[in-house]
PDB file of C-alpha atoms in Angstrom:
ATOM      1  CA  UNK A   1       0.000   0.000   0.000  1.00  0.00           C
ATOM      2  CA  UNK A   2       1.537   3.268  -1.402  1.00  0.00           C
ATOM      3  CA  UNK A   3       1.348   6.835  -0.105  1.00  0.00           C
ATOM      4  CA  UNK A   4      -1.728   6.991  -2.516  1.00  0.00           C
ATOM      5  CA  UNK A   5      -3.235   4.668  -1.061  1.00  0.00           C
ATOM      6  CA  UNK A   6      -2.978   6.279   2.422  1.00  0.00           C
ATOM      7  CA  UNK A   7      -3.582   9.528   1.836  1.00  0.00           C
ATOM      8  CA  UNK A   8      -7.444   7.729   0.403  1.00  0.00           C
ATOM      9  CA  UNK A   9      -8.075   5.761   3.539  1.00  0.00           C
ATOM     10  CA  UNK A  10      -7.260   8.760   5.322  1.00  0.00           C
ATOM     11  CA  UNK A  11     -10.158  10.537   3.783  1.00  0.00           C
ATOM     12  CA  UNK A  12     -12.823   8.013   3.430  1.00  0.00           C
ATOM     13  CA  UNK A  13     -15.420   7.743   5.825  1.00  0.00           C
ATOM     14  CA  UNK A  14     -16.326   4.890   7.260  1.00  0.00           C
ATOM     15  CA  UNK A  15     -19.868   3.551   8.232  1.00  0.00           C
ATOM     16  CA  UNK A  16     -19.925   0.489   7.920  1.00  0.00           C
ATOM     17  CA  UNK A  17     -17.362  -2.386   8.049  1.00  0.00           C
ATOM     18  CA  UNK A  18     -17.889  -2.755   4.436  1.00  0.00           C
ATOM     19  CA  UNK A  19     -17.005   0.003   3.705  1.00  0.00           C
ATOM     20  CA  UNK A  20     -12.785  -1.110   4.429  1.00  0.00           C
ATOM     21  CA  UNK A  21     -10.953  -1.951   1.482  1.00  0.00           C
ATOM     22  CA  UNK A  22      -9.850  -5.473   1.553  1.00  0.00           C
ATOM     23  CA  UNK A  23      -6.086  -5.736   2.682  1.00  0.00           C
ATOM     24  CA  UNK A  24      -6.175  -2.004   4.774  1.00  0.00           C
ATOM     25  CA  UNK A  25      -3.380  -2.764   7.113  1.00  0.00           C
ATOM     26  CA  UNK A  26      -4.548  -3.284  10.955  1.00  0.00           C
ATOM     27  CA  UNK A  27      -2.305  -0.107  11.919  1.00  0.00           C
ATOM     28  CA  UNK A  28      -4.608   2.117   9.487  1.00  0.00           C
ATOM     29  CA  UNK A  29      -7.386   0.641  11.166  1.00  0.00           C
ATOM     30  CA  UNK A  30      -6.443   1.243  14.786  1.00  0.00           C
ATOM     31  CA  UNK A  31      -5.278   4.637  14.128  1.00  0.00           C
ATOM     32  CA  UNK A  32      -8.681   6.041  12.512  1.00  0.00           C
ATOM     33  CA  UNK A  33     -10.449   4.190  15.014  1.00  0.00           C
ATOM     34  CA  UNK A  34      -8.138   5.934  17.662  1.00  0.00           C
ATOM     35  CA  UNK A  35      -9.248   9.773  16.093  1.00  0.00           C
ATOM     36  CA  UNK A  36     -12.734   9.289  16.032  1.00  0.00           C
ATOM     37  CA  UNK A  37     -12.109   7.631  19.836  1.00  0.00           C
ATOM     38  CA  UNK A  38     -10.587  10.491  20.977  1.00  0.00           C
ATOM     39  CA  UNK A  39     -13.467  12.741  19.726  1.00  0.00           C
ATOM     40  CA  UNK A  40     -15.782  11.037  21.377  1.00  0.00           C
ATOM     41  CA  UNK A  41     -13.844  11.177  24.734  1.00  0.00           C
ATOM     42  CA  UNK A  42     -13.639  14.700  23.900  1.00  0.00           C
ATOM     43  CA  UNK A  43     -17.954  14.793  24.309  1.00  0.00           C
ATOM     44  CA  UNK A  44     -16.752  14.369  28.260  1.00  0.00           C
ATOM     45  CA  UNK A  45     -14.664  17.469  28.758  1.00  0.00           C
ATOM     46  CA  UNK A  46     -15.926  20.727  30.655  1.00  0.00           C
ATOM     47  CA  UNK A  47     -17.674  23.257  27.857  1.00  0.00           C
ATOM     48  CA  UNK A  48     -15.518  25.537  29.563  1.00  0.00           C
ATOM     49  CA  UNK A  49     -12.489  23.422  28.179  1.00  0.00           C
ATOM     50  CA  UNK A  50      -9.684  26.202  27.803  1.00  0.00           C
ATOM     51  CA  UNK A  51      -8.321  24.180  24.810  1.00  0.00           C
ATOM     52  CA  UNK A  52      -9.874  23.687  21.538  1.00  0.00           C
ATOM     53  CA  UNK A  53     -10.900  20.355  21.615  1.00  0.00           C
ATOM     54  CA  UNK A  54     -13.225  18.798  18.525  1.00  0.00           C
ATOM     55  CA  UNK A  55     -16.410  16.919  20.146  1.00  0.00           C
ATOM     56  CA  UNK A  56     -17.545  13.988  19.136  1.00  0.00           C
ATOM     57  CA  UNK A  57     -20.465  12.878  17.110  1.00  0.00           C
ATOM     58  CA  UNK A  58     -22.911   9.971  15.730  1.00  0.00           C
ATOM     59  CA  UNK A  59     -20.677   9.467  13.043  1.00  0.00           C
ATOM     60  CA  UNK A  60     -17.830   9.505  15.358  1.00  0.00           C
ATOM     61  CA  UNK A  61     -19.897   7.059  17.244  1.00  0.00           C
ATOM     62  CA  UNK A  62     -20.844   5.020  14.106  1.00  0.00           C
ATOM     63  CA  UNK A  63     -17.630   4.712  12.514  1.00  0.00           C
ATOM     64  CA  UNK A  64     -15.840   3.487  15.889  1.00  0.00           C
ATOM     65  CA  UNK A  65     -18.451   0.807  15.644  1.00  0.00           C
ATOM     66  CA  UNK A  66     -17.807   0.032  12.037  1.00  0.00           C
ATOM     67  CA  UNK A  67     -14.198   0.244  12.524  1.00  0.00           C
ATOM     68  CA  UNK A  68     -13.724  -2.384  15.777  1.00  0.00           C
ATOM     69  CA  UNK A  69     -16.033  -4.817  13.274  1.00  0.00           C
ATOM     70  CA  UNK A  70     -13.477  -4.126  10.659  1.00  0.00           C
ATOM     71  CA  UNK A  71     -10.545  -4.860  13.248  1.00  0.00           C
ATOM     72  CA  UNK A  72     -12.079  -7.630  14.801  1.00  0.00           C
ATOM     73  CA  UNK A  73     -13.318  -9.526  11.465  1.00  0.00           C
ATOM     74  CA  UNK A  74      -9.466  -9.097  10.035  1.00  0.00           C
ATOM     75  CA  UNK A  75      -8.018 -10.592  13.544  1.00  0.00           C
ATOM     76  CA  UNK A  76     -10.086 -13.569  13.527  1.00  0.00           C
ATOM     77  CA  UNK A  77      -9.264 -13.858   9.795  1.00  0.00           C
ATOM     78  CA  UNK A  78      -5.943 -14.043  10.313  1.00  0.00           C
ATOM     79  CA  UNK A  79      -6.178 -16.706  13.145  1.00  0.00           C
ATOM     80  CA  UNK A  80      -5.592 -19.804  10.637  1.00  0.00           C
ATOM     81  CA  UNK A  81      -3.323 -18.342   8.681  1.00  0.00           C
ATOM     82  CA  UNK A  82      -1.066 -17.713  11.439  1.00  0.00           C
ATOM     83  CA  UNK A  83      -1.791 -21.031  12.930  1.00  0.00           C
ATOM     84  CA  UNK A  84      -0.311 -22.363   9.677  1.00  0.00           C
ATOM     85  CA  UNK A  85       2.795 -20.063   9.719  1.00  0.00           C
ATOM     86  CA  UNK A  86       3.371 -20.884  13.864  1.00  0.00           C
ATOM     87  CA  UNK A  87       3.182 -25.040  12.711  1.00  0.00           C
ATOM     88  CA  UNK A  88       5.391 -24.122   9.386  1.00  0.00           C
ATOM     89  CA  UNK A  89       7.961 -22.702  11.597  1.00  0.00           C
ATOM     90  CA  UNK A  90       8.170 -25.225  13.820  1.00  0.00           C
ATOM     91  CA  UNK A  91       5.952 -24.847  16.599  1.00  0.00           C
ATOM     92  CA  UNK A  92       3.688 -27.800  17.817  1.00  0.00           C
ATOM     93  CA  UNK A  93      -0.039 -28.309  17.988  1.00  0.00           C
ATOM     94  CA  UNK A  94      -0.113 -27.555  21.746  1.00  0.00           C
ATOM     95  CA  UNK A  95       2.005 -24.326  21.185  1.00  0.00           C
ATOM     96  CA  UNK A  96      -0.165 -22.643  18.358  1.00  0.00           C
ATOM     97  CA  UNK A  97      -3.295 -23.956  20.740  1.00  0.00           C
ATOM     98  CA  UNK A  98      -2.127 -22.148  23.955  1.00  0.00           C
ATOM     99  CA  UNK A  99      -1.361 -18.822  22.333  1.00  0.00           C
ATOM    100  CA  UNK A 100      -4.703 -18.456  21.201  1.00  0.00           C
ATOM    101  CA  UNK A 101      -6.292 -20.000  24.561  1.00  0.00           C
ATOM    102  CA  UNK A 102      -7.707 -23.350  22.741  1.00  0.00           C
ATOM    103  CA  UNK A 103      -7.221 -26.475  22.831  1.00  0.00           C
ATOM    104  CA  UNK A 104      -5.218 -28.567  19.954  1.00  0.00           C
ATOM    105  CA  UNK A 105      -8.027 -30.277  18.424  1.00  0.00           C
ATOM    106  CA  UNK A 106      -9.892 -26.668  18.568  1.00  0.00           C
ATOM    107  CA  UNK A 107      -7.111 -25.136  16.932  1.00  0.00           C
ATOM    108  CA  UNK A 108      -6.839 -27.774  14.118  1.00  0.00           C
ATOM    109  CA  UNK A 109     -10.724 -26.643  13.500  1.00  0.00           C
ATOM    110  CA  UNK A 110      -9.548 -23.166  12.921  1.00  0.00           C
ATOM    111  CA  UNK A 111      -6.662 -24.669  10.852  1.00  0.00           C
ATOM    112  CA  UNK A 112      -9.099 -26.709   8.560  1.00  0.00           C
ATOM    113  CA  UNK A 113     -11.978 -23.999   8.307  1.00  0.00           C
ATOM    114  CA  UNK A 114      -9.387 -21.483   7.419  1.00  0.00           C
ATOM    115  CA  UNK A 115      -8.201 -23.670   4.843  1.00  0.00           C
ATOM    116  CA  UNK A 116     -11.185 -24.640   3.450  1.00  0.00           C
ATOM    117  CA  UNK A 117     -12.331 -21.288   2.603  1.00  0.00           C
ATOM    118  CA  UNK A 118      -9.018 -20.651   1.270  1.00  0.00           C
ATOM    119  CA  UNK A 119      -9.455 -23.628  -1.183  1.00  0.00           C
ATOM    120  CA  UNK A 120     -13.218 -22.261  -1.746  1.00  0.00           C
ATOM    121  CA  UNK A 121     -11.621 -18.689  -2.414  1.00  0.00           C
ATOM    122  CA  UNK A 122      -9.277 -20.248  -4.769  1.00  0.00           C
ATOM    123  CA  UNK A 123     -11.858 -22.374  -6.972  1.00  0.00           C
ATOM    124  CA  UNK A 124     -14.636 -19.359  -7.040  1.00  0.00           C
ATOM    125  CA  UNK A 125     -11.859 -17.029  -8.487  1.00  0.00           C
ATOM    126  CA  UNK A 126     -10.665 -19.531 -11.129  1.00  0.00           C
ATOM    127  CA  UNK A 127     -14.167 -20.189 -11.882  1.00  0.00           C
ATOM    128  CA  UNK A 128     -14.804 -16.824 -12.729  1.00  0.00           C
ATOM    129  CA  UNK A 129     -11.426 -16.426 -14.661  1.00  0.00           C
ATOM    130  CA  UNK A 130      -9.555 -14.470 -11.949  1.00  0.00           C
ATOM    131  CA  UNK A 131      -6.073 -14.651 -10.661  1.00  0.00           C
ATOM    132  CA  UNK A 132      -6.760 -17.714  -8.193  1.00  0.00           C
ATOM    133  CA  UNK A 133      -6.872 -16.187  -4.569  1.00  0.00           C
ATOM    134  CA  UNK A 134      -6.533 -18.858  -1.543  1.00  0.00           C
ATOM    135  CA  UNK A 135      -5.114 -22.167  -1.548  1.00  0.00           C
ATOM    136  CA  UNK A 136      -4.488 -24.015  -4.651  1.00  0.00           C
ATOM    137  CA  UNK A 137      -5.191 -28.517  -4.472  1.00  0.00           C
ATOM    138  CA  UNK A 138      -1.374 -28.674  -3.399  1.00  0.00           C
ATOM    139  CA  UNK A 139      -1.281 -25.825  -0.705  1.00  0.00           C
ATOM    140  CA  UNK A 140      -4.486 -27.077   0.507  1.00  0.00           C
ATOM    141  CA  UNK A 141      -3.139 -30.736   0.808  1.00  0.00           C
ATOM    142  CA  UNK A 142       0.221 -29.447   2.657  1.00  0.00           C
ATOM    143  CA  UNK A 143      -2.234 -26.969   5.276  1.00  0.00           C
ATOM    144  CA  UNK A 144      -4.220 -30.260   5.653  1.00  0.00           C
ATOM    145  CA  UNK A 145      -1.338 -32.291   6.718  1.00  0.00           C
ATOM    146  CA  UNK A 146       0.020 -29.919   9.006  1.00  0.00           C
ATOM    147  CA  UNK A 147      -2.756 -30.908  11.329  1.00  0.00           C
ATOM    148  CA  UNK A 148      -1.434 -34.905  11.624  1.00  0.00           C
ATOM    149  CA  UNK A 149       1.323 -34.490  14.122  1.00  0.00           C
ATOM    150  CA  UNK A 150       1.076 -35.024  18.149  1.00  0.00           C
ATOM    151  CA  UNK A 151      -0.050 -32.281  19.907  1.00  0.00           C
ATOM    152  CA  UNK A 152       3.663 -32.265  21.108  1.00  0.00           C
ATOM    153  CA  UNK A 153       5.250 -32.469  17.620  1.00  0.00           C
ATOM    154  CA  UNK A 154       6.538 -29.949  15.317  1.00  0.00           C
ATOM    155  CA  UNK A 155       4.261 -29.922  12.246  1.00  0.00           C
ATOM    156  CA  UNK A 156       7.706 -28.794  10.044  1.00  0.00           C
ATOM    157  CA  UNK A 157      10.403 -31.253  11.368  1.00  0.00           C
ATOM    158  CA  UNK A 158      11.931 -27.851  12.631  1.00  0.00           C
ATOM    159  CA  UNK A 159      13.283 -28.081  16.434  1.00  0.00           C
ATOM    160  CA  UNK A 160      10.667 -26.998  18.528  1.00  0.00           C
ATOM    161  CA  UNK A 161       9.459 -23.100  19.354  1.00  0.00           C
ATOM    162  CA  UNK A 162      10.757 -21.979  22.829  1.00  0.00           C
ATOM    163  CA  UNK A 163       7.249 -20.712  23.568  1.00  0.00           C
TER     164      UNK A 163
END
């Protein structure tokens, strides 16, 4: 994402969560979310305020709303995917389970039903004669079979994480 492509985001509004483009990094996120925060703290201050201080309103209201959606549908997201990077680099089942407070065979879930709509984002674009997005029949296969070792295993054949 470009300075372009910034200097946009910084100027749309927001209503909805919908209304993110696909891909806007989490920091862009957090930071709009943390201006029109700050303007609705601002609705709190004394009218007497000595320092200019712009108040809050609905949309404020609205597009902090919209915006922790945004945030929270990109974090959970990005769960499998990083489940898959944790086990490609080594760590084991009961690792990538702990750091997100699960257990293993919950966490293999989140594996598999992140990487079946990967594999369904991948077929739906090639049907329609896009670049194929997701997981193509081999990645899907290797995501799959990270999910076979012990709960105690590295997925990779790496040495183990030292979380």
């Amino acid at each position: 994402m470009g300075t372009d492509a910034y200097k946009h985001w910084q100027e749309l509004q927001v209503c909805r969560p919908g209304d993110v483009p696909p891909a806007t990094p989490l920091t862009w996120l957090a930071e709009k979310h943390q201006e029109h925060a700050d303007r609705l703290t601002n609705r709190l201050l004394p009218a007497e305020f000595r320092h200019e201080a712009e108040r809050g309103t609905a949309d404020d209201a609205l597009a902090v709303l919209a915006l922790r959606e945004a945030i929270r549908r990109e974090a959970e997201y990005g769960r499998g995917a990083h489940v898959r990077d944790a086990l490609q680099l080594g760590a084991t089942w009961n690792q990538a389970a702990a750091a997100l407070d699960l257990t293993p065979d919950e966490a293999r879930r989140l594996l598999r039903v992140w990487a079946e709509g990967q594999r369904h984002l991948y077929t739906a674009s090639e049907e329609r004669g896009e670049q194929p997005l997701g997981l193509s029949a081999e990645q899907y296969a290797a995501v799959l079979a990270l999910a076979d070792p012990a709960d105690d295993e590295p997925a990779s054949g790496q040495s183990e994480a030292g979380c």
